[in-house]
Amino acid sequence: MSKYIIEGGKRLVGEVSISGAKNSVLPILAATVLNNNINTIFNVPEIIDLKVMIKILSAVGCKVNKLDDIVTVDSRTLDTVRIPEELVREMRSSIILMGAMLSRCQEVEVSYPGGCEIGPRPIDFHLKALKELGAEIEESHGFIYCKGKNLKGADIQLDYPSVGATENIMLASIKAKGTTIIRNAAKEPEIIDLQNYLNAMGCKIYGAGTSIIRIDGVNHLNSVEHTIIPDRIVAGTYMIASGITGGEIVLKNIEVDHIQSIIAKLREAGCLIYNNCTNLKIIGPKRVTPIESLQTIPYPGFPTDMQAQIMSLLTIANGTSIITETIFENRFKHVPELVRMGANIKTVGNVAIVKGVKELTGAKVTAKDLRGGASLLLSGLAAKGTTIIENIYHMDRGYEKLEENFTLIGAKIDRFD
Ligand code: UD1
């Protein structure tokens, strides 16, 4: 079982270049099946979730090539509507292929993704919306069979601005007859990236980044080249690495607009942050200031994908912070692990009360999910002594070159596979 061994207490100083966004590249790769043509995607991150998505595209017959951070997908050879069950189980977000395959093949068969490590994560919004577009959906024995020969544009009201449902509706309605409207759509930057990619392919989508998105159905789609936006969660994670070690880190290849909510909370915590459009310098404080109230909220609010990492920072604040997780119901699995490292955290339902301690101490801990794992790594970097983190495959899903990057800026971190 792979693990990290970290000698904590080193001040991190140096530059880190931020990779392309996981949550952009996955839906965009799913969208490559749409055009029956060649797609070239640049700035692709080297992460496990990408490998799984490439395996799925290959399994449905696409020809996929990867050279460094460039992936080409030729979807002319697609030859099946079945998405392999074991791959859907490996990566829940492969459910995004449902909308894309439905557009391309008028049918798709996919296994039910089931729960995951941060809660049950249902897909009822996705299925309801696809039905509203005219798809026939049958669910049996853990599989979803979806048929949609004559999809028609519809006016779809989401009960919640779900990222995945917004993306699935965009993908499913590309060729639907007439106009589709998504109301209460998710506004995340990754939705805008998907719109830009699809429009470069010849789609007619307007409004991504706002809560109303309009999709006018089209018939013809061309080949496309596209560069993935920088990963705002990876950027936020390195920002906290600087904050928690009292370090001085410069981030390159970032989109400052996308991380404003993180910048605001880290300034509240006492970090000094300077930026121009593509670079950002973050200097950690001598002692972290507590944050009275922090809630995770859909974009442009503070991201749930940064909740665990900022909790790590606040464990060593000079006072008490209160964190409310409003998006996922089971996203505090890192808490008992942080407590093993000396943190003082109590949870009541979806609220965590974090009483800052003077310092954390190294311990043997286990990563339970991707971002929770990142929070343990950050705490290990700041803690006194040695931290051993087990199950680090969770982090491989979403962070590229983690140990190399941290070593380059002064961390003592070793990986054992
Ligand atoms: C995406 C991101 C994930 C991020 C999350 C919230 C990707 C690949 N993943 O996940 O990193 O943490 O957005 O920003 O982009 N819900 C339902 N029914 C549905 C769909 C969602 O009840 O049909 C609920 C979920 O359980 C959750 C909330 O809506 O409580 C938000 O989920 P959603 O925005 O859909 O998250 P994902 O797209 O799965």
Tab-separated table of C-alpha atoms and ligand atoms in Angstrom:
chain	number	residue	atom	x	y	z
A	1	MET	CA	0.000	0.000	0.000
A	2	SER	CA	1.503	3.358	-1.067
A	3	LYS	CA	2.364	5.837	1.643
A	4	TYR	CA	4.054	9.166	2.279
A	5	ILE	CA	6.555	9.711	5.051
A	6	ILE	CA	6.931	13.390	5.869
A	7	GLU	CA	9.386	15.108	8.200
A	8	GLY	CA	7.397	18.215	9.134
A	9	GLY	CA	8.336	21.678	10.261
A	10	LYS	CA	10.141	22.890	7.137
A	11	ARG	CA	9.347	26.364	5.820
A	12	LEU	CA	8.346	25.977	2.167
A	13	VAL	CA	9.819	28.502	-0.258
A	14	GLY	CA	9.842	28.498	-4.056
A	15	GLU	CA	7.750	28.292	-7.207
A	16	VAL	CA	5.074	25.814	-8.252
A	17	SER	CA	3.420	25.645	-11.660
A	18	ILE	CA	-0.254	24.669	-11.452
A	19	SER	CA	-1.551	21.843	-13.660
A	20	GLY	CA	-4.725	21.791	-15.750
A	21	ALA	CA	-8.005	21.346	-13.869
A	22	LYS	CA	-9.200	17.808	-13.121
A	23	ASN	CA	-12.820	18.927	-13.049
A	24	SER	CA	-12.470	20.519	-16.499
A	25	VAL	CA	-10.544	17.812	-18.258
A	26	LEU	CA	-12.984	15.032	-17.261
A	27	PRO	CA	-16.165	16.512	-18.818
A	28	ILE	CA	-14.184	17.842	-21.782
A	29	LEU	CA	-12.727	14.408	-22.492
A	30	ALA	CA	-16.218	12.937	-22.164
A	31	ALA	CA	-17.346	15.527	-24.729
A	32	THR	CA	-14.792	14.292	-27.271
A	33	VAL	CA	-17.185	11.475	-28.216
A	34	LEU	CA	-19.679	14.049	-29.537
A	35	ASN	CA	-18.095	15.196	-32.752
A	36	ASN	CA	-17.182	11.941	-34.508
A	37	ASN	CA	-13.906	13.693	-35.244
A	38	ILE	CA	-10.433	14.515	-33.884
A	39	ASN	CA	-9.978	16.446	-30.620
A	40	THR	CA	-6.714	17.802	-29.247
A	41	ILE	CA	-6.612	18.816	-25.605
A	42	PHE	CA	-3.660	20.721	-24.103
A	43	ASN	CA	-2.608	21.288	-20.459
A	44	VAL	CA	-3.935	17.909	-19.359
A	45	PRO	CA	-2.931	16.947	-15.780
A	46	GLU	CA	-1.027	13.721	-15.078
A	47	ILE	CA	-3.507	12.191	-12.603
A	48	ILE	CA	-5.203	8.833	-12.110
A	49	ASP	CA	-8.709	10.136	-12.941
A	50	LEU	CA	-7.378	11.142	-16.363
A	51	LYS	CA	-6.037	7.625	-16.920
A	52	VAL	CA	-9.436	6.156	-16.028
A	53	MET	CA	-11.208	8.521	-18.451
A	54	ILE	CA	-8.722	7.532	-21.192
A	55	LYS	CA	-9.439	3.842	-20.433
A	56	ILE	CA	-13.182	4.475	-20.767
A	57	LEU	CA	-12.797	6.330	-24.076
A	58	SER	CA	-10.595	3.505	-25.395
A	59	ALA	CA	-13.100	0.905	-24.165
A	60	VAL	CA	-15.893	2.509	-26.227
A	61	GLY	CA	-13.658	2.421	-29.303
A	62	CYS	CA	-12.045	5.887	-29.440
A	63	LYS	CA	-8.380	6.130	-30.417
A	64	VAL	CA	-6.633	8.011	-27.648
A	65	ASN	CA	-3.036	9.244	-27.621
A	66	LYS	CA	-1.244	11.009	-24.811
A	67	LEU	CA	2.076	12.817	-25.200
A	68	ASP	CA	3.142	14.736	-22.075
A	69	ASP	CA	0.249	17.076	-21.330
A	70	ILE	CA	-1.425	16.737	-24.736
A	71	VAL	CA	-4.187	14.222	-25.357
A	72	THR	CA	-5.744	13.539	-28.753
A	73	VAL	CA	-9.003	11.652	-29.047
A	74	ASP	CA	-10.265	10.382	-32.384
A	75	SER	CA	-13.913	9.553	-31.762
A	76	ARG	CA	-14.661	8.404	-35.338
A	77	THR	CA	-13.975	4.803	-34.320
A	78	LEU	CA	-16.445	4.723	-31.384
A	79	ASP	CA	-18.206	1.349	-31.632
A	80	THR	CA	-20.241	0.614	-28.503
A	81	VAL	CA	-22.807	2.314	-26.275
A	82	ARG	CA	-21.780	0.294	-23.174
A	83	ILE	CA	-19.552	1.948	-20.620
A	84	PRO	CA	-17.646	-0.739	-18.692
A	85	GLU	CA	-18.997	-1.185	-15.182
A	86	GLU	CA	-15.633	-1.578	-13.455
A	87	LEU	CA	-14.424	1.769	-14.845
A	88	VAL	CA	-17.571	3.610	-13.726
A	89	ARG	CA	-16.952	2.164	-10.256
A	90	GLU	CA	-13.341	3.390	-10.366
A	91	MET	CA	-14.412	6.964	-11.103
A	92	ARG	CA	-17.843	8.222	-10.180
A	93	SER	CA	-17.627	11.261	-12.453
A	94	SER	CA	-17.630	8.965	-15.507
A	95	ILE	CA	-21.419	9.377	-15.251
A	96	ILE	CA	-20.782	12.531	-17.294
A	97	LEU	CA	-20.454	10.263	-20.337
A	98	MET	CA	-24.178	9.593	-20.149
A	99	GLY	CA	-25.145	12.925	-21.732
A	100	ALA	CA	-22.320	12.880	-24.281
A	101	MET	CA	-22.990	9.302	-25.433
A	102	LEU	CA	-26.707	9.961	-25.627
A	103	SER	CA	-26.030	12.892	-27.986
A	104	ARG	CA	-23.633	10.906	-30.113
A	105	CYS	CA	-25.326	7.462	-30.256
A	106	GLN	CA	-28.922	8.156	-29.134
A	107	GLU	CA	-28.395	5.516	-26.488
A	108	VAL	CA	-26.104	4.583	-23.636
A	109	GLU	CA	-25.785	1.852	-21.022
A	110	VAL	CA	-23.962	2.688	-17.832
A	111	SER	CA	-23.807	1.117	-14.393
A	112	TYR	CA	-25.175	3.065	-11.443
A	113	PRO	CA	-22.198	4.851	-9.848
A	114	GLY	CA	-23.421	4.209	-6.288
A	115	GLY	CA	-22.057	6.043	-3.263
A	116	CYS	CA	-18.589	7.392	-2.802
A	117	GLU	CA	-16.244	8.362	-0.024
A	118	ILE	CA	-17.831	11.800	0.595
A	119	GLY	CA	-21.492	10.791	0.722
A	120	PRO	CA	-24.162	9.078	-1.364
A	121	ARG	CA	-23.941	11.572	-4.305
A	122	PRO	CA	-27.196	10.711	-6.078
A	123	ILE	CA	-27.776	11.378	-9.795
A	124	ASP	CA	-31.508	12.070	-9.636
A	125	PHE	CA	-31.105	15.596	-11.112
A	126	HIS	CA	-29.218	14.154	-14.097
A	127	LEU	CA	-31.856	11.506	-14.804
A	128	LYS	CA	-34.823	13.843	-14.340
A	129	ALA	CA	-33.303	16.372	-16.758
A	130	LEU	CA	-32.525	13.742	-19.403
A	131	LYS	CA	-36.156	12.602	-19.186
A	132	GLU	CA	-37.274	16.206	-19.688
A	133	LEU	CA	-35.237	16.240	-22.914
A	134	GLY	CA	-37.226	13.204	-24.044
A	135	ALA	CA	-34.867	10.371	-23.095
A	136	GLU	CA	-36.357	7.045	-22.023
A	137	ILE	CA	-34.596	5.741	-18.973
A	138	GLU	CA	-34.801	2.273	-17.470
A	139	GLU	CA	-32.994	1.380	-14.290
A	140	SER	CA	-32.535	-2.277	-13.417
A	141	HIS	CA	-30.000	-4.467	-11.602
A	142	GLY	CA	-27.734	-1.479	-10.968
A	143	PHE	CA	-27.641	-0.412	-14.632
A	144	ILE	CA	-29.114	2.608	-16.387
A	145	TYR	CA	-30.342	2.128	-19.956
A	146	CYS	CA	-30.951	5.416	-21.663
A	147	LYS	CA	-32.449	5.918	-25.130
A	148	GLY	CA	-33.097	9.223	-26.871
A	149	LYS	CA	-33.748	9.096	-30.631
A	150	ASN	CA	-35.598	12.390	-30.824
A	151	LEU	CA	-34.361	14.589	-28.021
A	152	LYS	CA	-36.131	17.954	-27.896
A	153	GLY	CA	-34.949	21.141	-26.215
A	154	ALA	CA	-36.593	21.736	-22.837
A	155	ASP	CA	-36.774	24.313	-20.073
A	156	ILE	CA	-35.034	22.613	-17.158
A	157	GLN	CA	-35.084	23.932	-13.605
A	158	LEU	CA	-32.427	22.358	-11.373
A	159	ASP	CA	-33.355	22.000	-7.687
A	160	TYR	CA	-29.694	22.654	-6.835
A	161	PRO	CA	-26.860	24.070	-8.983
A	162	SER	CA	-25.238	20.658	-9.447
A	163	VAL	CA	-21.996	20.778	-11.423
A	164	GLY	CA	-22.319	17.286	-12.898
A	165	ALA	CA	-26.012	17.668	-13.760
A	166	THR	CA	-25.383	21.033	-15.480
A	167	GLU	CA	-22.613	19.428	-17.553
A	168	ASN	CA	-24.649	16.342	-18.395
A	169	ILE	CA	-27.575	18.475	-19.595
A	170	MET	CA	-25.260	20.643	-21.713
A	171	LEU	CA	-23.799	17.515	-23.329
A	172	ALA	CA	-27.131	15.751	-23.836
A	173	SER	CA	-28.814	18.761	-25.446
A	174	ILE	CA	-26.122	19.689	-27.991
A	175	LYS	CA	-28.047	18.087	-30.869
A	176	ALA	CA	-31.540	18.239	-29.370
A	177	LYS	CA	-34.112	19.894	-31.599
A	178	GLY	CA	-34.679	23.538	-30.614
A	179	THR	CA	-33.482	25.338	-27.520
A	180	THR	CA	-32.678	24.015	-24.063
A	181	ILE	CA	-32.572	26.297	-21.047
A	182	ILE	CA	-30.909	25.268	-17.775
A	183	ARG	CA	-32.104	27.372	-14.836
A	184	ASN	CA	-30.257	27.424	-11.503
A	185	ALA	CA	-27.240	26.067	-13.413
A	186	ALA	CA	-23.890	25.615	-11.662
A	187	LYS	CA	-21.594	28.618	-12.272
A	188	GLU	CA	-18.200	26.973	-11.728
A	189	PRO	CA	-15.301	28.016	-14.038
A	190	GLU	CA	-15.182	24.411	-15.292
A	191	ILE	CA	-18.673	24.912	-16.787
A	192	ILE	CA	-17.366	27.924	-18.729
A	193	ASP	CA	-14.403	25.844	-19.900
A	194	LEU	CA	-16.800	23.168	-21.147
A	195	GLN	CA	-18.907	25.797	-22.962
A	196	ASN	CA	-15.772	27.232	-24.620
A	197	TYR	CA	-14.664	23.777	-25.722
A	198	LEU	CA	-18.104	22.865	-27.093
A	199	ASN	CA	-18.550	26.187	-28.897
A	200	ALA	CA	-15.126	25.757	-30.520
A	201	MET	CA	-16.561	22.463	-31.828
A	202	GLY	CA	-19.520	24.290	-33.367
A	203	CYS	CA	-22.102	24.138	-30.573
A	204	LYS	CA	-24.241	27.139	-29.703
A	205	ILE	CA	-24.173	27.560	-25.936
A	206	TYR	CA	-24.607	30.857	-24.104
A	207	GLY	CA	-24.560	31.914	-20.465
A	208	ALA	CA	-22.113	29.495	-18.780
A	209	GLY	CA	-20.841	31.162	-15.613
A	210	THR	CA	-24.322	32.535	-14.908
A	211	SER	CA	-27.276	30.657	-13.468
A	212	ILE	CA	-29.103	30.457	-16.823
A	213	ILE	CA	-27.529	28.565	-19.716
A	214	ARG	CA	-29.061	28.358	-23.199
A	215	ILE	CA	-28.201	25.646	-25.679
A	216	ASP	CA	-29.410	25.898	-29.281
A	217	GLY	CA	-29.313	22.463	-30.911
A	218	VAL	CA	-26.919	22.006	-33.864
A	219	ASN	CA	-26.367	19.208	-36.379
A	220	HIS	CA	-22.757	19.499	-37.418
A	221	LEU	CA	-19.703	19.429	-35.153
A	222	ASN	CA	-16.078	19.928	-36.236
A	223	SER	CA	-12.703	18.852	-34.868
A	224	VAL	CA	-11.353	21.024	-32.073
A	225	GLU	CA	-8.234	22.076	-30.143
A	226	HIS	CA	-8.566	23.324	-26.587
A	227	THR	CA	-6.399	24.238	-23.583
A	228	ILE	CA	-7.676	23.236	-20.121
A	229	ILE	CA	-7.924	25.984	-17.464
A	230	PRO	CA	-5.603	25.825	-14.421
A	231	ASP	CA	-6.789	23.774	-11.450
A	232	ARG	CA	-8.102	26.202	-8.815
A	233	ILE	CA	-8.211	23.520	-6.101
A	234	VAL	CA	-4.599	22.471	-6.694
A	235	ALA	CA	-3.665	26.184	-6.545
A	236	GLY	CA	-5.587	26.584	-3.275
A	237	THR	CA	-3.854	23.527	-1.802
A	238	TYR	CA	-0.371	24.989	-2.476
A	239	MET	CA	-1.531	28.349	-1.101
A	240	ILE	CA	-2.385	26.622	2.153
A	241	ALA	CA	0.975	24.822	2.107
A	242	SER	CA	2.562	28.271	2.225
A	243	GLY	CA	0.150	29.478	4.909
A	244	ILE	CA	0.556	26.459	7.177
A	245	THR	CA	4.384	26.372	7.036
A	246	GLY	CA	4.861	30.154	7.321
A	247	GLY	CA	6.356	29.844	3.845
A	248	GLU	CA	6.660	31.970	0.732
A	249	ILE	CA	5.367	30.261	-2.407
A	250	VAL	CA	4.864	31.721	-5.869
A	251	LEU	CA	2.227	30.008	-7.994
A	252	LYS	CA	2.518	30.113	-11.772
A	253	ASN	CA	-0.099	29.307	-14.394
A	254	ILE	CA	-3.125	30.266	-12.320
A	255	GLU	CA	-6.369	32.111	-13.009
A	256	VAL	CA	-6.650	34.602	-10.153
A	257	ASP	CA	-10.350	35.272	-10.805
A	258	HIS	CA	-11.149	31.621	-10.066
A	259	ILE	CA	-9.584	31.639	-6.577
A	260	GLN	CA	-10.949	34.888	-5.138
A	261	SER	CA	-12.951	33.157	-2.384
A	262	ILE	CA	-9.828	31.237	-1.314
A	263	ILE	CA	-7.689	34.390	-1.386
A	264	ALA	CA	-10.255	36.230	0.775
A	265	LYS	CA	-10.329	33.501	3.464
A	266	LEU	CA	-6.545	33.088	3.518
A	267	ARG	CA	-6.144	36.845	3.976
A	268	GLU	CA	-8.568	36.585	6.899
A	269	ALA	CA	-6.299	33.861	8.280
A	270	GLY	CA	-3.355	36.279	8.167
A	271	CYS	CA	-1.653	35.289	4.905
A	272	LEU	CA	-0.144	38.018	2.734
A	273	ILE	CA	-1.116	37.558	-0.908
A	274	TYR	CA	0.131	39.500	-3.928
A	275	ASN	CA	-0.910	38.788	-7.462
A	276	ASN	CA	-0.899	39.787	-11.087
A	277	CYS	CA	-2.974	37.953	-13.713
A	278	THR	CA	-1.057	34.684	-13.889
A	279	ASN	CA	1.254	34.615	-10.837
A	280	LEU	CA	0.447	34.759	-7.174
A	281	LYS	CA	2.739	35.032	-4.163
A	282	ILE	CA	1.519	33.863	-0.778
A	283	ILE	CA	3.410	34.455	2.445
A	284	GLY	CA	2.295	32.501	5.502
A	285	PRO	CA	1.807	34.299	8.840
A	286	LYS	CA	3.859	33.712	12.029
A	287	ARG	CA	0.634	32.523	13.705
A	288	VAL	CA	-2.582	31.809	11.808
A	289	THR	CA	-5.625	33.986	12.670
A	290	PRO	CA	-8.849	31.985	13.249
A	291	ILE	CA	-11.787	32.395	10.857
A	292	GLU	CA	-14.973	33.045	12.788
A	293	SER	CA	-17.259	31.540	10.179
A	294	LEU	CA	-16.531	29.700	6.940
A	295	GLN	CA	-19.187	27.987	4.845
A	296	THR	CA	-18.718	25.930	1.721
A	297	ILE	CA	-20.994	27.317	-0.992
A	298	PRO	CA	-21.305	26.667	-4.755
A	299	TYR	CA	-19.069	28.919	-6.897
A	300	PRO	CA	-18.305	31.800	-6.454
A	301	GLY	CA	-18.517	30.823	-2.763
A	302	PHE	CA	-15.781	28.989	-0.883
A	303	PRO	CA	-15.354	25.538	-2.530
A	304	THR	CA	-16.203	22.340	-0.705
A	305	ASP	CA	-13.105	20.891	-2.392
A	306	MET	CA	-10.993	23.233	-0.191
A	307	GLN	CA	-12.808	22.595	3.102
A	308	ALA	CA	-10.455	19.887	4.380
A	309	GLN	CA	-7.303	21.819	3.448
A	310	ILE	CA	-8.375	25.074	5.119
A	311	MET	CA	-9.378	23.080	8.192
A	312	SER	CA	-5.758	21.898	8.421
A	313	LEU	CA	-4.598	25.506	8.399
A	314	LEU	CA	-7.097	26.522	11.085
A	315	THR	CA	-6.043	23.684	13.430
A	316	ILE	CA	-2.973	25.793	14.274
A	317	ALA	CA	-4.769	29.162	14.495
A	318	ASN	CA	-4.615	31.406	17.498
A	319	GLY	CA	-8.268	30.794	18.497
A	320	THR	CA	-11.466	29.029	17.404
A	321	SER	CA	-12.841	28.743	13.862
A	322	ILE	CA	-16.214	27.402	12.744
A	323	ILE	CA	-16.544	25.580	9.417
A	324	THR	CA	-19.920	24.602	7.952
A	325	GLU	CA	-20.012	22.082	5.095
A	326	THR	CA	-23.209	22.782	3.164
A	327	ILE	CA	-22.614	20.770	-0.030
A	328	PHE	CA	-21.736	17.175	0.889
A	329	GLU	CA	-23.143	15.424	3.921
A	330	ASN	CA	-20.218	13.176	4.749
A	331	ARG	CA	-17.170	15.293	4.182
A	332	PHE	CA	-15.449	15.330	7.578
A	333	LYS	CA	-13.619	11.988	7.322
A	334	HIS	CA	-10.288	13.781	7.691
A	335	VAL	CA	-11.295	15.084	11.144
A	336	PRO	CA	-10.413	11.977	13.245
A	337	GLU	CA	-7.100	11.749	11.384
A	338	LEU	CA	-6.282	15.415	12.100
A	339	VAL	CA	-7.190	14.796	15.744
A	340	ARG	CA	-4.577	11.993	15.798
A	341	MET	CA	-2.065	14.675	14.883
A	342	GLY	CA	-3.038	16.791	17.884
A	343	ALA	CA	-5.784	18.945	16.344
A	344	ASN	CA	-8.725	19.942	18.550
A	345	ILE	CA	-11.843	19.559	16.374
A	346	LYS	CA	-15.420	18.736	17.335
A	347	THR	CA	-18.110	18.097	14.747
A	348	VAL	CA	-21.851	18.479	15.206
A	349	GLY	CA	-23.701	17.435	12.039
A	350	ASN	CA	-22.242	19.485	9.206
A	351	VAL	CA	-20.438	21.966	11.495
A	352	ALA	CA	-16.825	21.628	12.658
A	353	ILE	CA	-15.546	23.633	15.602
A	354	VAL	CA	-11.792	23.940	15.265
A	355	LYS	CA	-9.931	25.141	18.365
A	356	GLY	CA	-6.446	26.120	17.291
A	357	VAL	CA	-3.499	24.396	18.993
A	358	LYS	CA	0.067	25.675	19.158
A	359	GLU	CA	1.448	22.900	16.975
A	360	LEU	CA	0.531	19.580	15.401
A	361	THR	CA	2.589	16.465	16.001
A	362	GLY	CA	3.445	13.791	13.448
A	363	ALA	CA	1.351	10.592	13.539
A	364	LYS	CA	0.368	7.607	11.418
A	365	VAL	CA	-2.818	8.573	9.559
A	366	THR	CA	-4.918	7.301	6.655
A	367	ALA	CA	-6.236	9.255	3.663
A	368	LYS	CA	-9.963	8.578	3.267
A	369	ASP	CA	-10.631	10.697	0.172
A	370	LEU	CA	-8.845	12.991	-2.281
A	371	ARG	CA	-9.092	16.377	-0.546
A	372	GLY	CA	-9.072	14.913	2.963
A	373	GLY	CA	-5.806	13.214	1.988
A	374	ALA	CA	-4.417	16.571	0.850
A	375	SER	CA	-5.315	18.064	4.226
A	376	LEU	CA	-3.318	15.348	6.021
A	377	LEU	CA	-0.348	16.050	3.797
A	378	LEU	CA	-0.558	19.782	4.583
A	379	SER	CA	-0.781	19.056	8.311
A	380	GLY	CA	2.144	16.647	8.029
A	381	LEU	CA	4.236	19.391	6.406
A	382	ALA	CA	3.560	21.686	9.365
A	383	ALA	CA	3.663	19.100	12.165
A	384	LYS	CA	6.547	18.468	14.507
A	385	GLY	CA	8.170	15.119	13.752
A	386	THR	CA	7.273	12.335	11.341
A	387	THR	CA	3.883	11.801	9.693
A	388	ILE	CA	3.045	8.622	7.805
A	389	ILE	CA	0.054	8.890	5.443
A	390	GLU	CA	-1.409	5.644	4.126
A	391	ASN	CA	-3.795	5.121	1.191
A	392	ILE	CA	-2.258	7.974	-0.788
A	393	TYR	CA	-3.776	6.653	-4.032
A	394	HIS	CA	-6.660	8.984	-3.191
A	395	MET	CA	-4.347	11.968	-3.766
A	396	ASP	CA	-3.023	10.493	-7.031
A	397	ARG	CA	-6.565	10.896	-8.390
A	398	GLY	CA	-6.299	14.679	-8.425
A	399	TYR	CA	-2.762	15.970	-7.811
A	400	GLU	CA	0.112	15.583	-10.261
A	401	LYS	CA	3.752	15.349	-9.143
A	402	LEU	CA	2.806	16.039	-5.533
A	403	GLU	CA	5.990	14.814	-3.868
A	404	GLU	CA	8.257	16.249	-6.610
A	405	ASN	CA	6.658	19.687	-6.329
A	406	PHE	CA	6.818	19.727	-2.534
A	407	THR	CA	10.432	18.490	-2.502
A	408	LEU	CA	11.419	21.313	-4.879
A	409	ILE	CA	10.114	23.931	-2.453
A	410	GLY	CA	11.874	22.473	0.565
A	411	ALA	CA	9.608	19.743	1.991
A	412	LYS	CA	11.040	16.467	3.264
A	413	ILE	CA	8.573	13.998	1.788
A	414	ASP	CA	9.209	10.450	0.579
A	415	ARG	CA	6.852	8.163	-1.275
A	416	PHE	CA	6.857	4.384	-0.800
A	417	ASP	CA	4.899	2.280	-3.292
B	1	UD1	C1	-18.397	18.255	-8.747
B	1	UD1	C2	-16.906	18.114	-8.646
B	1	UD1	C3	-16.478	17.924	-7.198
B	1	UD1	C4	-17.049	19.021	-6.327
B	1	UD1	C5	-18.556	19.183	-6.541
B	1	UD1	C6	-19.127	20.382	-5.814
B	1	UD1	C7	-16.287	17.137	-10.772
B	1	UD1	C8	-15.753	15.946	-11.500
B	1	UD1	N1	-16.476	16.983	-9.450
B	1	UD1	O1	-18.970	17.025	-8.285
B	1	UD1	O2	-15.052	17.934	-7.139
B	1	UD1	O3	-16.806	18.724	-4.969
B	1	UD1	O4	-18.854	19.347	-7.943
B	1	UD1	O5	-18.481	21.549	-6.169
B	1	UD1	O6	-16.514	18.185	-11.349
B	1	UD1	N2	-26.858	16.134	-5.963
B	1	UD1	C9	-28.084	15.503	-5.871
B	1	UD1	N3	-28.579	14.912	-6.996
B	1	UD1	C10	-27.921	14.933	-8.187
B	1	UD1	C11	-26.665	15.586	-8.267
B	1	UD1	C12	-26.166	16.179	-7.130
B	1	UD1	O7	-28.707	15.465	-4.823
B	1	UD1	O8	-28.424	14.396	-9.171
B	1	UD1	C13	-26.291	16.776	-4.752
B	1	UD1	C14	-24.981	16.110	-4.287
B	1	UD1	O9	-25.242	14.982	-3.478
B	1	UD1	C15	-24.312	17.224	-3.535
B	1	UD1	C16	-24.741	18.477	-4.338
B	1	UD1	O10	-25.884	18.092	-5.085
B	1	UD1	O11	-24.836	17.316	-2.242
B	1	UD1	C17	-23.675	19.001	-5.273
B	1	UD1	O12	-23.208	17.981	-6.106
B	1	UD1	P1	-22.643	18.243	-7.577
B	1	UD1	O13	-22.482	19.710	-7.795
B	1	UD1	O14	-23.485	17.482	-8.529
B	1	UD1	O15	-21.203	17.560	-7.472
B	1	UD1	P2	-20.503	16.696	-8.579
B	1	UD1	O16	-20.836	17.193	-9.941
B	1	UD1	O17	-20.693	15.264	-8.265
